[in-house]
Amino acid sequence: MSQWTRTALKVLSSDQLRTSDTHLYRLDIPALAGIDIYLKDESTHPTGSLKHRLARSLFLHAICSGKIREGTHVVEASSGSTAVSEAYFAKLLGLPFTAVMTASTTRSKIIQVERLGGRCHFVQHASEVYAAAEQLARETGGHYMDQFTYAERATDWRGNNNIAESIFRQLAEEPHPEPDTIVMSAGTGGTSATLGRYIRYAGLNTRLVVVDPENSVFFDSFQQQDHTLTSRACGRIEGIGRPRVEASFLPEVIDRMIKVPDAASIATIHWLEHILGRKAGGSTGTNLWGVLQLAQEMQKAGKTGSLVTLMCDGGERYLDTYYNPEWVAEHIGDITPWREQLALLG
């Protein structure tokens, strides 16, 4: 093993020790008495999102597999948050980095990648990012990180402070330490795969429910048991939902899926800001809308317990989109009916 590889692994380990865990909020929702809802805040990572964990794991996997060496040009296909996190680690390791993303990616994320020393290569449609990233890596003699294939392989789902182990450790002293359900949206599918595998590995009764936004094929694929589905429609909730079924998406570890309207996702992040005083990204709205539907189902069935989901990233990156009324009206539509439903909860 080269000296560069030894040093790189030490740098990644040091980052993990500094940023090993994130806060778990318990939301106060009076209308759902008896059901504790928890929100794990992944926005507090140095790169501002859940993708910080994934990026570290992907770099570890690639370095230990001999794919990344000193000077390797790292290329990734990403709509934003993964690109920001990988740019961070590439800078830590002194590696050149290029993110291949759609031209519609939020400007604030593009700026973050560039501030970290990365480059952005743009394509018009989400389905084009894969081939463009592969070609760029090939032309430059670099390594295509391929989060959509390697997310579920790179993460140590048995432990090593993965997201699932962290959640259950933090719940240990809560009234309902083994939640009824964990709810997660899917982008690569790597986080849901980690959660589902860990639940089984630990012998827990917790269910895994995956929520999916409009214009994504994951839900239909799960329902039809067809992994070949594709779509040309463009997603509007950044970071989640895909136009094809990614290799890291493992339907076998999922107990149920829920389709969430994009308008409901955006209404939910505005409602969350009202009760938590924090802005969150659109995928958090998708997650939390699913949780609230399950909580109401539990309440109608006379059940008590806990539900957990993630704040995938903060809302500061979306001030010009999800928190801009004009943008929402033009691209999402009227969210009033969904906001009125949420208002009934408090």
Coordinates of C-alpha atoms in Angstrom, one line a residue, residues 214-337:
E214 CA -43.6 12.3 -8.7
N215 CA -41.8 11.5 -12.0
S216 CA -39.8 8.7 -10.3
V217 CA -39.9 5.1 -11.3
F218 CA -39.0 3.5 -8.0
F219 CA -42.7 3.3 -6.7
D220 CA -44.0 1.7 -10.0
S221 CA -41.1 -0.6 -10.1
F222 CA -41.8 -1.8 -6.6
Q223 CA -45.5 -2.3 -7.2
Q224 CA -44.9 -4.1 -10.6
Q225 CA -41.7 -5.9 -9.5
D226 CA -40.2 -4.6 -12.8
H227 CA -36.6 -3.3 -12.6
T228 CA -36.5 -2.3 -16.2
L229 CA -38.8 0.7 -16.0
T230 CA -37.6 4.1 -17.2
S231 CA -39.1 7.6 -17.6
R232 CA -38.3 10.7 -19.5
A233 CA -40.1 13.0 -17.0
C234 CA -37.9 15.3 -15.0
G235 CA -38.1 15.2 -11.2
R236 CA -38.8 18.4 -9.2
I237 CA -37.6 17.2 -5.8
E238 CA -33.8 17.4 -5.9
G239 CA -31.8 14.5 -4.7
I240 CA -34.5 11.8 -4.7
G241 CA -36.5 9.9 -7.3
R242 CA -34.9 8.6 -10.5
P243 CA -35.8 8.1 -14.2
R244 CA -34.5 4.5 -14.0
V245 CA -34.2 1.8 -11.3
E246 CA -30.7 2.2 -9.9
A247 CA -28.5 -0.8 -9.0
S248 CA -28.4 0.4 -5.3
F249 CA -32.2 0.3 -4.9
L250 CA -33.1 -2.9 -3.1
P251 CA -36.8 -3.5 -3.1
E252 CA -36.4 -6.8 -1.1
V253 CA -35.6 -4.9 2.1
I254 CA -38.6 -2.5 1.8
D255 CA -41.9 -3.3 3.5
R256 CA -44.0 -0.7 1.8
M257 CA -43.7 2.3 -0.6
I258 CA -45.8 5.5 -0.7
K259 CA -46.1 7.9 -3.7
V260 CA -45.9 11.5 -2.5
P261 CA -47.2 14.4 -4.6
D262 CA -44.5 17.1 -5.1
A263 CA -46.9 19.8 -3.9
A264 CA -47.3 17.9 -0.6
S265 CA -43.5 17.7 -0.2
I266 CA -43.1 21.4 -0.6
A267 CA -46.1 22.3 1.6
T268 CA -44.6 20.0 4.3
I269 CA -41.3 21.8 4.5
H270 CA -43.1 25.1 4.9
W271 CA -45.2 23.5 7.7
L272 CA -42.0 22.1 9.3
E273 CA -40.4 25.5 9.4
H274 CA -43.4 26.7 11.3
I275 CA -43.1 24.0 14.0
L276 CA -39.3 23.6 14.1
G277 CA -38.0 27.0 13.1
R278 CA -35.7 25.3 10.5
K279 CA -35.8 25.3 6.7
A280 CA -35.3 21.9 5.1
G281 CA -34.9 20.7 1.5
G282 CA -37.7 19.2 -0.6
S283 CA -36.7 15.6 0.1
T284 CA -37.3 16.2 3.8
G285 CA -40.8 17.2 2.9
T286 CA -41.3 14.0 1.0
N287 CA -40.0 12.0 4.0
L288 CA -42.1 13.8 6.6
W289 CA -45.3 13.7 4.5
G290 CA -45.0 9.9 4.5
V291 CA -44.4 9.9 8.2
L292 CA -47.5 12.0 8.9
Q293 CA -49.7 9.7 6.8
L294 CA -48.4 6.7 8.7
A295 CA -48.9 8.5 12.1
Q296 CA -52.5 9.1 11.2
E297 CA -53.0 5.5 10.2
M298 CA -51.6 4.4 13.6
Q299 CA -53.8 6.8 15.4
K300 CA -56.9 5.6 13.7
A301 CA -55.9 2.0 14.6
G302 CA -55.5 3.0 18.2
K303 CA -51.7 2.3 18.1
T304 CA -48.9 4.2 19.9
G305 CA -45.2 4.1 19.1
S306 CA -42.6 6.1 17.3
L307 CA -41.7 6.9 13.7
V308 CA -38.4 8.2 12.4
T309 CA -37.2 9.9 9.3
L310 CA -34.4 12.2 8.1
M311 CA -33.8 15.8 7.4
C312 CA -31.6 15.2 4.4
D313 CA -30.4 18.7 3.9
G314 CA -31.1 22.3 4.9
G315 CA -33.4 24.7 3.1
E316 CA -30.8 27.4 2.6
R317 CA -29.8 25.8 -0.7
Y318 CA -33.4 26.2 -2.0
L319 CA -34.2 29.9 -1.2
D320 CA -34.6 30.6 -4.9
T321 CA -36.8 27.6 -5.6
Y322 CA -38.8 25.8 -2.8
Y323 CA -38.9 28.9 -0.7
N324 CA -39.7 31.3 -3.5
P325 CA -43.5 31.6 -4.0
E326 CA -43.2 32.6 -7.6
W327 CA -41.0 29.6 -8.4
V328 CA -43.3 27.2 -6.5
A329 CA -46.4 28.5 -8.3
E330 CA -44.7 28.1 -11.7
H331 CA -43.0 24.7 -11.2
I332 CA -45.0 22.9 -8.5
G333 CA -48.4 24.5 -8.6
D334 CA -50.9 25.4 -5.9
I335 CA -49.8 23.9 -2.6
T336 CA -52.7 25.4 -0.6
P337 CA -54.8 22.2 -0.3

